[in-house]
Amino acid sequence: MARVRTVRSLGVVGLVLVAAVTAGCSGSSSGPPAASHASSGSGSGSATTAGAGAAPAPTESNPPGDIPDNQAYVAFRPSGGAFTVKVPEGWARTGQGGATVFTDKLNRVEIATASASSAPTVTSVGSEVVPRLRGQVPKFDGPKVSQVNRHAGSAVLLKYQGDSAADPVTGKIVRDAFERYAFYRQGHEVDLTLSGPVNADNVDPWRIVTDSFSWK
């Protein structure tokens, strides 16, 4: 009888062990859903990060560098100069070498004088001035030389593009369009160079300036 009780006791212990193992296996099987939940949370985080990216800045409808239509102009005549030319009123004036420069924001008017034995021509500007500017203007490109007429008479026009000097504060460099007019009379040459951003619409202002040039 004692032997039978011992066997029954062992059977009970075995059942308890089986139940414990089964419970452990059942507990471990709950792992994958937890991992799946974590993965879902990670995916949500990735979507949030992607959505946080800043949208590209819109293109400006008005290109920088446009001179206002209501810009006023004043006459400029250098000391002892044999000519006058109108320049935009209120622009900063500086002297650079033998030239006088007027600037405002991204636009520039440079007036340089020189003695010359003969009048400049399309050929002389193309063979002498263009190579010189190519070595002076960063990324000089697209020179086009032509003969044009203004109120003061005939002039040689050189159009080209180049990079501006870096802004001393922001370091920004602007791609500029240049118009260089060479006027000549009796041994005197005046080079009038106008420049501003390539996308600026300054056709009318530059025409006002160049048509205002006159000999005295």
Short mmCIF file of C-alpha atoms in Angstrom, two decimals:
data_model
loop_
_atom_site.label_atom_id
_atom_site.label_comp_id
_atom_site.label_asym_id
_atom_site.label_seq_id
_atom_site.Cartn_x
_atom_site.Cartn_y
_atom_site.Cartn_z
CA MET A 1 0.00 0.00 0.00
CA ALA A 2 2.89 2.37 0.76
CA ARG A 3 4.34 1.66 -2.67
CA VAL A 4 1.08 2.65 -4.34
CA ARG A 5 1.01 5.98 -2.46
CA THR A 6 4.60 6.66 -3.51
CA VAL A 7 3.77 6.08 -7.18
CA ARG A 8 0.73 8.37 -6.92
CA SER A 9 2.87 11.06 -5.29
CA LEU A 10 5.41 10.85 -8.09
CA GLY A 11 2.57 11.09 -10.63
CA VAL A 12 1.28 14.26 -9.00
CA VAL A 13 4.76 15.80 -9.00
CA GLY A 14 5.09 14.95 -12.69
CA LEU A 15 1.84 16.64 -13.52
CA VAL A 16 2.93 19.74 -11.63
CA LEU A 17 6.20 19.86 -13.59
CA VAL A 18 4.40 19.44 -16.90
CA ALA A 19 2.05 22.28 -16.00
CA ALA A 20 4.97 24.51 -15.08
CA VAL A 21 6.77 23.79 -18.36
CA THR A 22 3.61 24.43 -20.31
CA ALA A 23 3.07 27.73 -18.54
CA GLY A 24 6.66 28.75 -19.27
CA CYS A 25 6.31 27.94 -22.95
CA SER A 26 3.06 29.86 -23.05
CA GLY A 27 4.75 32.88 -21.46
CA SER A 28 7.63 32.83 -23.91
CA SER A 29 5.25 32.70 -26.85
CA SER A 30 3.99 36.15 -25.90
CA GLY A 31 7.39 37.59 -26.89
CA PRO A 32 6.79 37.99 -30.65
CA PRO A 33 3.69 40.18 -30.25
CA ALA A 34 5.67 42.46 -27.94
CA ALA A 35 8.50 42.63 -30.49
CA SER A 36 5.98 43.30 -33.24
CA HIS A 37 4.57 46.18 -31.22
CA ALA A 38 8.03 47.70 -30.81
CA SER A 39 8.64 47.38 -34.54
CA SER A 40 5.38 49.19 -35.24
CA GLY A 41 6.45 51.99 -32.95
CA SER A 42 9.79 52.28 -34.78
CA GLY A 43 7.99 52.54 -38.10
CA SER A 44 5.87 55.34 -36.76
CA GLY A 45 9.00 57.19 -35.68
CA SER A 46 10.51 56.90 -39.16
CA ALA A 47 7.38 58.34 -40.75
CA THR A 48 7.47 61.28 -38.35
CA THR A 49 11.11 61.99 -39.21
CA ALA A 50 10.45 61.88 -42.94
CA GLY A 51 7.49 64.21 -42.60
CA ALA A 52 9.54 66.75 -40.63
CA GLY A 53 11.76 67.61 -43.63
CA ALA A 54 11.46 71.28 -44.70
CA ALA A 55 9.81 71.95 -48.06
CA PRO A 56 11.98 73.64 -50.74
CA ALA A 57 11.85 77.42 -50.68
CA PRO A 58 9.58 78.82 -53.42
CA THR A 59 11.07 80.60 -56.40
CA GLU A 60 10.90 84.37 -56.03
CA SER A 61 8.47 85.95 -58.47
CA ASN A 62 10.50 89.17 -58.59
CA PRO A 63 14.17 88.59 -59.39
CA PRO A 64 16.63 90.39 -57.11
CA GLY A 65 18.37 93.49 -58.37
CA ASP A 66 15.52 95.25 -60.19
CA ILE A 67 15.93 99.02 -60.03
CA PRO A 68 12.58 100.64 -59.08
CA ASP A 69 10.64 102.33 -61.86
CA ASN A 70 10.41 105.50 -59.77
CA GLN A 71 14.18 105.75 -59.30
CA ALA A 72 15.41 109.36 -59.58
CA TYR A 73 18.65 110.31 -61.37
CA VAL A 74 21.17 113.09 -60.85
CA ALA A 75 23.89 114.44 -63.12
CA PHE A 76 27.48 113.49 -62.38
CA ARG A 77 30.44 115.41 -63.75
CA PRO A 78 33.95 114.61 -62.55
CA SER A 79 36.21 117.45 -61.50
CA GLY A 80 37.62 118.94 -64.69
CA GLY A 81 35.75 116.31 -66.67
CA ALA A 82 34.70 116.80 -70.26
CA PHE A 83 31.41 114.94 -69.90
CA THR A 84 28.32 114.48 -67.73
CA VAL A 85 26.18 111.40 -67.12
CA LYS A 86 23.13 110.75 -65.00
CA VAL A 87 23.44 108.19 -62.20
CA PRO A 88 20.79 106.84 -59.79
CA GLU A 89 20.21 109.26 -56.92
CA GLY A 90 21.13 108.06 -53.43
CA TRP A 91 23.57 105.36 -54.50
CA ALA A 92 26.84 105.07 -52.57
CA ARG A 93 29.81 106.68 -54.32
CA THR A 94 33.40 105.44 -54.05
CA GLY A 95 36.64 105.92 -55.93
CA GLN A 96 38.47 102.83 -57.16
CA GLY A 97 41.74 103.55 -58.90
CA GLY A 98 41.00 105.99 -61.68
CA ALA A 99 37.29 105.10 -61.72
CA THR A 100 34.23 106.43 -59.92
CA VAL A 101 31.77 103.76 -58.76
CA PHE A 102 28.13 104.08 -57.70
CA THR A 103 26.53 101.07 -55.97
CA ASP A 104 23.23 100.09 -54.41
CA LYS A 105 22.53 96.57 -53.16
CA LEU A 106 23.37 94.31 -56.12
CA ASN A 107 23.72 96.97 -58.86
CA ARG A 108 26.77 98.95 -59.91
CA VAL A 109 27.73 101.81 -62.24
CA GLU A 110 31.44 102.35 -62.94
CA ILE A 111 32.81 105.35 -64.84
CA ALA A 112 36.43 105.26 -65.99
CA THR A 113 38.33 107.75 -68.16
CA ALA A 114 41.49 107.35 -70.19
CA SER A 115 43.52 109.06 -72.89
CA ALA A 116 43.42 107.29 -76.24
CA SER A 117 45.01 108.08 -79.56
CA SER A 118 42.14 106.56 -81.53
CA ALA A 119 38.52 105.62 -81.05
CA PRO A 120 37.74 102.08 -79.84
CA THR A 121 36.30 99.71 -82.41
CA VAL A 122 34.52 96.37 -82.27
CA THR A 123 37.78 94.73 -83.31
CA SER A 124 40.00 96.53 -80.79
CA VAL A 125 37.62 95.87 -77.89
CA GLY A 126 37.40 92.20 -78.85
CA SER A 127 41.17 91.77 -79.15
CA GLU A 128 42.34 93.98 -76.28
CA VAL A 129 39.59 94.53 -73.70
CA VAL A 130 38.06 91.04 -73.70
CA PRO A 131 41.34 89.22 -72.88
CA ARG A 132 42.06 91.72 -70.09
CA LEU A 133 38.63 91.28 -68.51
CA ARG A 134 38.88 87.51 -68.85
CA GLY A 135 41.85 87.66 -66.49
CA GLN A 136 40.15 90.06 -64.06
CA VAL A 137 36.51 88.96 -63.81
CA PRO A 138 35.81 85.60 -62.07
CA LYS A 139 34.15 83.12 -64.46
CA PHE A 140 34.11 85.63 -67.31
CA ASP A 141 31.85 84.31 -70.07
CA GLY A 142 29.80 85.10 -73.20
CA PRO A 143 31.44 88.30 -74.51
CA LYS A 144 29.53 90.02 -77.32
CA VAL A 145 30.84 93.20 -78.94
CA SER A 146 28.78 95.55 -81.10
CA GLN A 147 28.49 99.13 -82.29
CA VAL A 148 25.54 101.05 -80.83
CA ASN A 149 24.17 104.58 -80.99
CA ARG A 150 23.29 106.76 -78.02
CA HIS A 151 22.40 110.45 -77.76
CA ALA A 152 26.09 111.32 -77.50
CA GLY A 153 26.85 109.42 -80.70
CA SER A 154 28.40 106.07 -81.50
CA ALA A 155 29.76 103.78 -78.77
CA VAL A 156 31.22 100.27 -78.63
CA LEU A 157 29.15 97.98 -76.39
CA LEU A 158 30.64 94.89 -74.76
CA LYS A 159 28.19 92.54 -73.02
CA TYR A 160 29.42 89.69 -70.84
CA GLN A 161 28.75 87.78 -67.62
CA GLY A 162 30.85 87.13 -64.54
CA ASP A 163 30.74 86.43 -60.81
CA SER A 164 30.53 89.30 -58.34
CA ALA A 165 32.92 89.63 -55.43
CA ALA A 166 31.81 87.67 -52.34
CA ASP A 167 29.62 89.63 -49.93
CA PRO A 168 31.85 90.57 -46.96
CA VAL A 169 29.11 89.58 -44.48
CA THR A 170 27.29 86.59 -46.01
CA GLY A 171 29.95 85.40 -48.44
CA LYS A 172 27.26 85.20 -51.14
CA ILE A 173 28.38 85.45 -54.77
CA VAL A 174 25.98 86.73 -57.45
CA ARG A 175 26.10 85.97 -61.16
CA ASP A 176 26.17 89.37 -62.85
CA ALA A 177 25.42 90.66 -66.34
CA PHE A 178 27.70 93.49 -67.56
CA GLU A 179 27.26 96.19 -70.19
CA ARG A 180 30.40 98.21 -70.98
CA TYR A 181 30.01 101.27 -73.22
CA ALA A 182 33.12 102.91 -74.65
CA PHE A 183 32.59 106.57 -75.71
CA TYR A 184 35.32 108.53 -77.49
CA ARG A 185 36.03 112.12 -78.57
CA GLN A 186 39.22 114.00 -79.39
CA GLY A 187 41.65 111.74 -77.52
CA HIS A 188 39.36 111.13 -74.54
CA GLU A 189 37.73 107.77 -73.86
CA VAL A 190 35.05 107.18 -71.23
CA ASP A 191 34.16 103.61 -70.31
CA LEU A 192 30.75 103.31 -68.68
CA THR A 193 30.15 99.85 -67.16
CA LEU A 194 26.75 98.85 -65.75
CA SER A 195 26.23 95.59 -63.88
CA GLY A 196 23.58 93.70 -61.91
CA PRO A 197 22.18 90.18 -61.41
CA VAL A 198 21.57 88.28 -64.65
CA ASN A 199 17.84 87.91 -63.89
CA ALA A 200 17.26 91.57 -63.08
CA ASP A 201 15.17 93.61 -65.51
CA ASN A 202 17.21 96.81 -65.73
CA VAL A 203 16.92 97.52 -69.44
CA ASP A 204 15.14 100.86 -68.96
CA PRO A 205 17.36 102.19 -66.12
CA TRP A 206 20.54 101.32 -68.01
CA ARG A 207 19.12 103.02 -71.11
CA ILE A 208 18.43 106.18 -69.08
CA VAL A 209 22.01 106.24 -67.83
CA THR A 210 23.71 105.57 -71.17
CA ASP A 211 21.44 107.94 -73.13
CA SER A 212 22.17 110.70 -70.61
CA PHE A 213 25.91 110.65 -71.38
CA SER A 214 27.02 113.83 -73.13
CA TRP A 215 30.30 115.60 -73.93
CA LYS A 216 30.95 119.11 -72.66
#
